[in-house]
PDB file of C-alpha atoms in Angstrom:
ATOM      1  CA  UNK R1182      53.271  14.728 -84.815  1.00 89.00           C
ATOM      2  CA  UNK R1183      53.770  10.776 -84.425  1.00 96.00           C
ATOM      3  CA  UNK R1184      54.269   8.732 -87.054  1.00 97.00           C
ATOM      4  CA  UNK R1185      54.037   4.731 -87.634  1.00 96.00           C
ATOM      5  CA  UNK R1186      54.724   2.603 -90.478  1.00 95.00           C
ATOM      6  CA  UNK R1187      51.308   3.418 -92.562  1.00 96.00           C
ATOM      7  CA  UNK R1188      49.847   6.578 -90.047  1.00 97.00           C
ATOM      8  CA  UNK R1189      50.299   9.723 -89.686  1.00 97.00           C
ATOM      9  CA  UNK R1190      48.730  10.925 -85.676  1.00 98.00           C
ATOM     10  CA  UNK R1191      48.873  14.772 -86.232  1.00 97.00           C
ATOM     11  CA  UNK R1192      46.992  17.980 -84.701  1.00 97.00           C
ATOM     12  CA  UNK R1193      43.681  18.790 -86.056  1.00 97.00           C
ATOM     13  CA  UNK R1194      42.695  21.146 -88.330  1.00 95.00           C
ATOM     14  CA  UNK R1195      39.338  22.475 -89.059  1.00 93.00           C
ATOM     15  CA  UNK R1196      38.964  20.202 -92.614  1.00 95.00           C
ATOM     16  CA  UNK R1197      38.696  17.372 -89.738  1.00 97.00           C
ATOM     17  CA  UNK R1198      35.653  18.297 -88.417  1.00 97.00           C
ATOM     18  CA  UNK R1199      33.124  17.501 -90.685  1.00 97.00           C
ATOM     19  CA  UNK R1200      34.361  13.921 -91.273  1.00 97.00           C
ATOM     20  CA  UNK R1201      34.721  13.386 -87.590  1.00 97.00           C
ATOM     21  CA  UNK R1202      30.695  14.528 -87.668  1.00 97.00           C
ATOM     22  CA  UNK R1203      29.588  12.178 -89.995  1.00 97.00           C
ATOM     23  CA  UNK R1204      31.763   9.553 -87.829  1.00 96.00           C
ATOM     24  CA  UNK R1205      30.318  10.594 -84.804  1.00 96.00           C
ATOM     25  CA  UNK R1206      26.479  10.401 -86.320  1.00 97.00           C
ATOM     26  CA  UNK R1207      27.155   6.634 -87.728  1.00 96.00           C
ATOM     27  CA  UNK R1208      25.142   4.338 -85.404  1.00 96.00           C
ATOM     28  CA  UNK R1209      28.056   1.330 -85.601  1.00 95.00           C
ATOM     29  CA  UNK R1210      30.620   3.931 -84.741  1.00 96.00           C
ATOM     30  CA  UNK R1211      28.993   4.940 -81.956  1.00 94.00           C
ATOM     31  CA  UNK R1212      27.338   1.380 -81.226  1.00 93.00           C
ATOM     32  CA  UNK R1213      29.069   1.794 -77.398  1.00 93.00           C
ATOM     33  CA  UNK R1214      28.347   5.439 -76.821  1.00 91.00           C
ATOM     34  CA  UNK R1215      25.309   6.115 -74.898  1.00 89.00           C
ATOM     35  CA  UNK R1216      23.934   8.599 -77.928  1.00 91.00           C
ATOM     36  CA  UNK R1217      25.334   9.064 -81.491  1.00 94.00           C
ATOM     37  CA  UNK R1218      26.365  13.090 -81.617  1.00 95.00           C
ATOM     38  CA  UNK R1219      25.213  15.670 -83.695  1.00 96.00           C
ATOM     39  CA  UNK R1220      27.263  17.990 -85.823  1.00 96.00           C
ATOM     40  CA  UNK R1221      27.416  20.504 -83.590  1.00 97.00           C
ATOM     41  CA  UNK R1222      28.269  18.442 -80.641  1.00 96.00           C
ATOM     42  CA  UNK R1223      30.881  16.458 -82.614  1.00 96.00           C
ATOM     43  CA  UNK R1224      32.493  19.865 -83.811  1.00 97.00           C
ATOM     44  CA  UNK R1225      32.421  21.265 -80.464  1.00 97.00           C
ATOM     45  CA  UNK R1226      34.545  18.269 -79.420  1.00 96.00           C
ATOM     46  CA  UNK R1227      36.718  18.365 -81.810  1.00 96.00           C
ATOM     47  CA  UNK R1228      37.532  21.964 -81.156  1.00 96.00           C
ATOM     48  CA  UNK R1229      37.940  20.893 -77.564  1.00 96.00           C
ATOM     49  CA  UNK R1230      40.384  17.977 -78.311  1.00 97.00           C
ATOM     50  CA  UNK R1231      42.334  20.461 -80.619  1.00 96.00           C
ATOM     51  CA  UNK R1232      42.941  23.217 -78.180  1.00 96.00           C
ATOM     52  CA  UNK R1233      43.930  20.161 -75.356  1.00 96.00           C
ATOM     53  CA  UNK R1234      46.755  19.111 -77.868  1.00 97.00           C
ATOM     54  CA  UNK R1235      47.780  22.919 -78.734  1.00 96.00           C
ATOM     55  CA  UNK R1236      47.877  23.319 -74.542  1.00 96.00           C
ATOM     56  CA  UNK R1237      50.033  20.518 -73.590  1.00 95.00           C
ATOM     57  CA  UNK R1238      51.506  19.231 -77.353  1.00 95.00           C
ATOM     58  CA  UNK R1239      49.484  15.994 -76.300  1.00 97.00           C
ATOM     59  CA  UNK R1240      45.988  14.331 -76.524  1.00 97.00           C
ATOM     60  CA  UNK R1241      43.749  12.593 -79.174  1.00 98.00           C
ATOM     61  CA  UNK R1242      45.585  12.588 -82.383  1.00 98.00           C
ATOM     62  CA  UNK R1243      43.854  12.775 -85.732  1.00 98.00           C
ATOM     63  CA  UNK R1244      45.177   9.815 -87.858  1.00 98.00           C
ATOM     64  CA  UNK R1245      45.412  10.053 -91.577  1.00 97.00           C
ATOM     65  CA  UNK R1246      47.050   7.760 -94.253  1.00 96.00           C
ATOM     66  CA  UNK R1247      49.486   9.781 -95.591  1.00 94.00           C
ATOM     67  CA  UNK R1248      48.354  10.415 -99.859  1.00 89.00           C
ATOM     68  CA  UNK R1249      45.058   8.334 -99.106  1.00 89.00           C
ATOM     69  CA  UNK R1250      43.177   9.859 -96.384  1.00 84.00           C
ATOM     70  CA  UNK R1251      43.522  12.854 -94.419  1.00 92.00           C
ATOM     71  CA  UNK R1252      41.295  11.845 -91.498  1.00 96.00           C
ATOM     72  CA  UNK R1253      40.182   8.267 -90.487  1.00 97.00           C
ATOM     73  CA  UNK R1254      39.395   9.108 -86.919  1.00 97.00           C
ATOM     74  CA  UNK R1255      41.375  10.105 -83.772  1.00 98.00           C
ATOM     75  CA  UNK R1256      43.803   7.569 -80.872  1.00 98.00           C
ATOM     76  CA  UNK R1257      45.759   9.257 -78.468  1.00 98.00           C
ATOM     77  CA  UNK R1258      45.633  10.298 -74.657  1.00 98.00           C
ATOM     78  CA  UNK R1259      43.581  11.889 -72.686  1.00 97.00           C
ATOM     79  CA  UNK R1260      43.272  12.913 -69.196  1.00 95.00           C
ATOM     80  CA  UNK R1261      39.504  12.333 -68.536  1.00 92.00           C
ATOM     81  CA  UNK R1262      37.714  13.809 -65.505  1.00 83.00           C
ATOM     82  CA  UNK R1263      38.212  13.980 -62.120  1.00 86.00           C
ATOM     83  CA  UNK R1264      34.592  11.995 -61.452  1.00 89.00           C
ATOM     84  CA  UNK R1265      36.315   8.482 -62.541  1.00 92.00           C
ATOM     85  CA  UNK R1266      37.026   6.264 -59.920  1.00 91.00           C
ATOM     86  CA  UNK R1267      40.394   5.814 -60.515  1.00 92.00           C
ATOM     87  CA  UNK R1268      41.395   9.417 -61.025  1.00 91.00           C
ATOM     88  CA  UNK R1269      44.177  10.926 -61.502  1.00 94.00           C
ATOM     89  CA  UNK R1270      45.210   8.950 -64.869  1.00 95.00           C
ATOM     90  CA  UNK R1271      45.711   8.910 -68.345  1.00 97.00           C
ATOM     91  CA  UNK R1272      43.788   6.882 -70.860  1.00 97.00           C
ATOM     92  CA  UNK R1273      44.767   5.788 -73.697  1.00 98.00           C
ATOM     93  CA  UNK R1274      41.929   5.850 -76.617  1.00 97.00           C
ATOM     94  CA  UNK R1275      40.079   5.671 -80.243  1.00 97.00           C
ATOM     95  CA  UNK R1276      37.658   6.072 -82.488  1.00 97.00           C
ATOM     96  CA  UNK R1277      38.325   5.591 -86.625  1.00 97.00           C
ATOM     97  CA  UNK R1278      35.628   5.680 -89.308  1.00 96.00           C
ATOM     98  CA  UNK R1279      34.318   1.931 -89.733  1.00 95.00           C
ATOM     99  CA  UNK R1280      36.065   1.969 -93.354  1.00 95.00           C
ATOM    100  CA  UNK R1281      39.402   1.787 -91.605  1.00 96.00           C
ATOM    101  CA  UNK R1282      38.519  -0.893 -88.907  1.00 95.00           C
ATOM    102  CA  UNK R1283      39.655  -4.359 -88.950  1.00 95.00           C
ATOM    103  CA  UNK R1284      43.420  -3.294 -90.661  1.00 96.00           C
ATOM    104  CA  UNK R1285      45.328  -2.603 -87.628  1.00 96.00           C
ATOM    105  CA  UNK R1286      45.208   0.731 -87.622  1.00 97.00           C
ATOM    106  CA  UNK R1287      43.681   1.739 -84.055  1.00 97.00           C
ATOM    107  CA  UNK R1288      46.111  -1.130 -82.636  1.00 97.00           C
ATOM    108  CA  UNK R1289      49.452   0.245 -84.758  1.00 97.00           C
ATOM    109  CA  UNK R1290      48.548   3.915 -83.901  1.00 98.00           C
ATOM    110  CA  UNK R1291      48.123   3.014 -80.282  1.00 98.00           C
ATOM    111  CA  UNK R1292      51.219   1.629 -79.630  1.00 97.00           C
ATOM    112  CA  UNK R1293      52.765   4.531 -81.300  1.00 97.00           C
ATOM    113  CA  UNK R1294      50.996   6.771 -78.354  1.00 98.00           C
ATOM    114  CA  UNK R1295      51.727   4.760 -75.708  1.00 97.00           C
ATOM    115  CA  UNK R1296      55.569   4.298 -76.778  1.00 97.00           C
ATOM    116  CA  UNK R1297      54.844   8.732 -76.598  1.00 97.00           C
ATOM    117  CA  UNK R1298      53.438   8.530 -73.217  1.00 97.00           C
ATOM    118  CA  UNK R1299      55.998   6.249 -71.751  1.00 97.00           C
ATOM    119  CA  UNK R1300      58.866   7.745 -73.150  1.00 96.00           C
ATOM    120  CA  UNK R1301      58.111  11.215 -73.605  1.00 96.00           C
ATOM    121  CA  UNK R1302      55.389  11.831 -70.852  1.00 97.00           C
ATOM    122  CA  UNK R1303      57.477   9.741 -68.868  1.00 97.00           C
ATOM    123  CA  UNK R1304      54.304   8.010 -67.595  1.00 97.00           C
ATOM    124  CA  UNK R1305      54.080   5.442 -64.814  1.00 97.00           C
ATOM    125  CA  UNK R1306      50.766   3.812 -66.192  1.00 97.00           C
ATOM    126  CA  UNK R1307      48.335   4.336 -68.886  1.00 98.00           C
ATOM    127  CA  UNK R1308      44.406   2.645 -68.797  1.00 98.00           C
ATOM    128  CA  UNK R1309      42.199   2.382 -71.102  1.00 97.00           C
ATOM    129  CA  UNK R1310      37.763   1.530 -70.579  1.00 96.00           C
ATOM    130  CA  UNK R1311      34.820   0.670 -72.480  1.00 96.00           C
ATOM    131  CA  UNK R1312      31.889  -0.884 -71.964  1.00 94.00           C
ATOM    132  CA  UNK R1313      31.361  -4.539 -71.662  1.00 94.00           C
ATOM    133  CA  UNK R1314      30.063  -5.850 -74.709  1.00 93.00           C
ATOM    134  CA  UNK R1315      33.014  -3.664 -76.721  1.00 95.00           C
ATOM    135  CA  UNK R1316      34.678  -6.802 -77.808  1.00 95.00           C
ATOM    136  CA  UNK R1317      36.363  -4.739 -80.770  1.00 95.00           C
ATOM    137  CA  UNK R1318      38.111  -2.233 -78.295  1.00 96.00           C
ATOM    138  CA  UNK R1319      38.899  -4.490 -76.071  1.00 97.00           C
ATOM    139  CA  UNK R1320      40.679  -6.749 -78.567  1.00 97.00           C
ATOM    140  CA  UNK R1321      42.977  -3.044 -79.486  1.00 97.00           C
ATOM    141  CA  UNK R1322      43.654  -2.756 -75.296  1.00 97.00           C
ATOM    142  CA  UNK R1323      45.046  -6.172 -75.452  1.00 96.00           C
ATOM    143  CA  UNK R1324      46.706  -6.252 -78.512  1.00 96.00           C
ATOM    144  CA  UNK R1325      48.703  -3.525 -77.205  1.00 96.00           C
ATOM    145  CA  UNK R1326      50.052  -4.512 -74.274  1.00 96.00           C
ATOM    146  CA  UNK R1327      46.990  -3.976 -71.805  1.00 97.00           C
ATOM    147  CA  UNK R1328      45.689  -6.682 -69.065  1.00 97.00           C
ATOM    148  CA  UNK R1329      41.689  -6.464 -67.785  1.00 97.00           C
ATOM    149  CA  UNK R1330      42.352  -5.018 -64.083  1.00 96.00           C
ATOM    150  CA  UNK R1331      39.300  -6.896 -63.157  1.00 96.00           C
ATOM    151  CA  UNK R1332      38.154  -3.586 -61.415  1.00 95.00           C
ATOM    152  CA  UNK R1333      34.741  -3.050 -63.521  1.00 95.00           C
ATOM    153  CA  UNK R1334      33.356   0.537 -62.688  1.00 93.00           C
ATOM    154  CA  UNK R1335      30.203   2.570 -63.175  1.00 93.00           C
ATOM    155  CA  UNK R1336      30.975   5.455 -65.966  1.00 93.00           C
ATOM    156  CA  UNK R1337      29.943   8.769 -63.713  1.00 91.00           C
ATOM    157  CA  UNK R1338      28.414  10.403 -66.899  1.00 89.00           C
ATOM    158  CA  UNK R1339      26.673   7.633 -67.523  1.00 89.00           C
ATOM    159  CA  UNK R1340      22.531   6.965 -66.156  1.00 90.00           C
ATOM    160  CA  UNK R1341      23.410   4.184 -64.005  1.00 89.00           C
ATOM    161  CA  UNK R1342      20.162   2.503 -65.320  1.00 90.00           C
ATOM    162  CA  UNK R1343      21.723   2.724 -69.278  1.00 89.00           C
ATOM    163  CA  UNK R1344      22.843  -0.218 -70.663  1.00 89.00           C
ATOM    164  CA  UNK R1345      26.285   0.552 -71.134  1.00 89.00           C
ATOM    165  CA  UNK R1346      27.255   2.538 -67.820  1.00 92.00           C
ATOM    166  CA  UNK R1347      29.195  -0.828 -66.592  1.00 93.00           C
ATOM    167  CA  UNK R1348      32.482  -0.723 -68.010  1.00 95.00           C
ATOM    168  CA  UNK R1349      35.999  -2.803 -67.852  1.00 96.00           C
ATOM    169  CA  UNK R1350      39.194  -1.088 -66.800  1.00 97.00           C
ATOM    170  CA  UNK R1351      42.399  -2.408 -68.693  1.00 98.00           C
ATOM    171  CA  UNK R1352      46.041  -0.299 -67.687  1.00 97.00           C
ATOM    172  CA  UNK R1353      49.584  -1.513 -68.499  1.00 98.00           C
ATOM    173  CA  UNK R1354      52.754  -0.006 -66.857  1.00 97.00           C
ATOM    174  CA  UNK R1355      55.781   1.653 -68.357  1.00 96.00           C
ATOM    175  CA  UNK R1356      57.331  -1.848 -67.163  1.00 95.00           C
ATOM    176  CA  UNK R1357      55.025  -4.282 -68.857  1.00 95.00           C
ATOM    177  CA  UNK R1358      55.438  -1.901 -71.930  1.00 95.00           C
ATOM    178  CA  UNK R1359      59.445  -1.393 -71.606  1.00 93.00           C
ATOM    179  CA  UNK R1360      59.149  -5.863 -71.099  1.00 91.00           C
ATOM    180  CA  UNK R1361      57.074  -6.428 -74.351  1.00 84.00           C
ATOM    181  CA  UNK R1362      57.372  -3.953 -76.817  1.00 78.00           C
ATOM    182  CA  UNK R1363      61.460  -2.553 -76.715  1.00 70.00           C
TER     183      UNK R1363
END
């Protein structure tokens, strides 16, 4: 469990999975996904995500306002596949209910899990991608710390005929992170 100023980035439970549905069905959440995801997908994730953080005590937090919301959406770390071209690596990443954007919350819970991976994963590097009209996510990667690499990269689960297979690449080192934010 992690915990910022106004946040609380916890393990899931099983009372998370129907918000994180309706999340995952709401077409601006999911404006930069390739499809929005049905209940059974979204609980199958989540399900996923929670067994990842009960396997290595790591992974995509649920976030919850401590006495106002239990669950406003997930940031953490992942280890996504092997397929990416700059595998092996650890992303950084999130996705909150559109109620709770535009207050800071994806950025303050963010640097919160990288300040975990660099000083308790003892990580060399942490990236983060979207696509490249994600002006909103991209705003969170820099606001924490994170620089464009400039290396732009087909997502490999992605049709590369879909509209938002071309994505950006942002990382920042334990350095940079070490330089700016201790």
């Amino acid at each position: 469990m992690l915990k910022t100023d106004r946040l609380l980035l916890r393990q899931w439970t099983e009372d998370d999975f129907l918000p994180f549905s309706e999340m995952c069905s709401d077409k601006e959440v999911m404006e930069y996904f390739p499809k929005l995801q049905t209940k059974d997908e979204s609980y199958k994730m989540g399900e996923k995500i929670l067994a990842l953080i009960n396997e290595r005590g790591w992974g995509f937090w649920a976030v919850e306002i401590p006495n106002q919301y239990k669950f406003i959406g997930f940031v953490g770390l992942h280890s996504p596949t092997d397929k990416m071209p700059f595998s092996p690596c650890i992303e950084i990443g999130w996705r909150l209910s559109k109620q709770h954007w535009g207050k800071g919350y994806a950025t303050e819970a963010a640097k919160e899990a990288l300040k975990f991976a660099f000083t308790q994963l003892n990580l060399n590097e942490v990236v983060s991608f979207t696509t490249l009209a994600n002006e909103r996510s991209k705003s969170v990667m820099q606001n924490i710390g994170m620089h464009d690499s400039h290396q732009n990269f087909m997502h490999p689960d992605i049709e590369a005929s879909h509209p938002q297979s071309e994505h950006v690449l942002f990382r920042i080192r334990r350095s940079e992170w070490q330089k700016n934010f201790l």
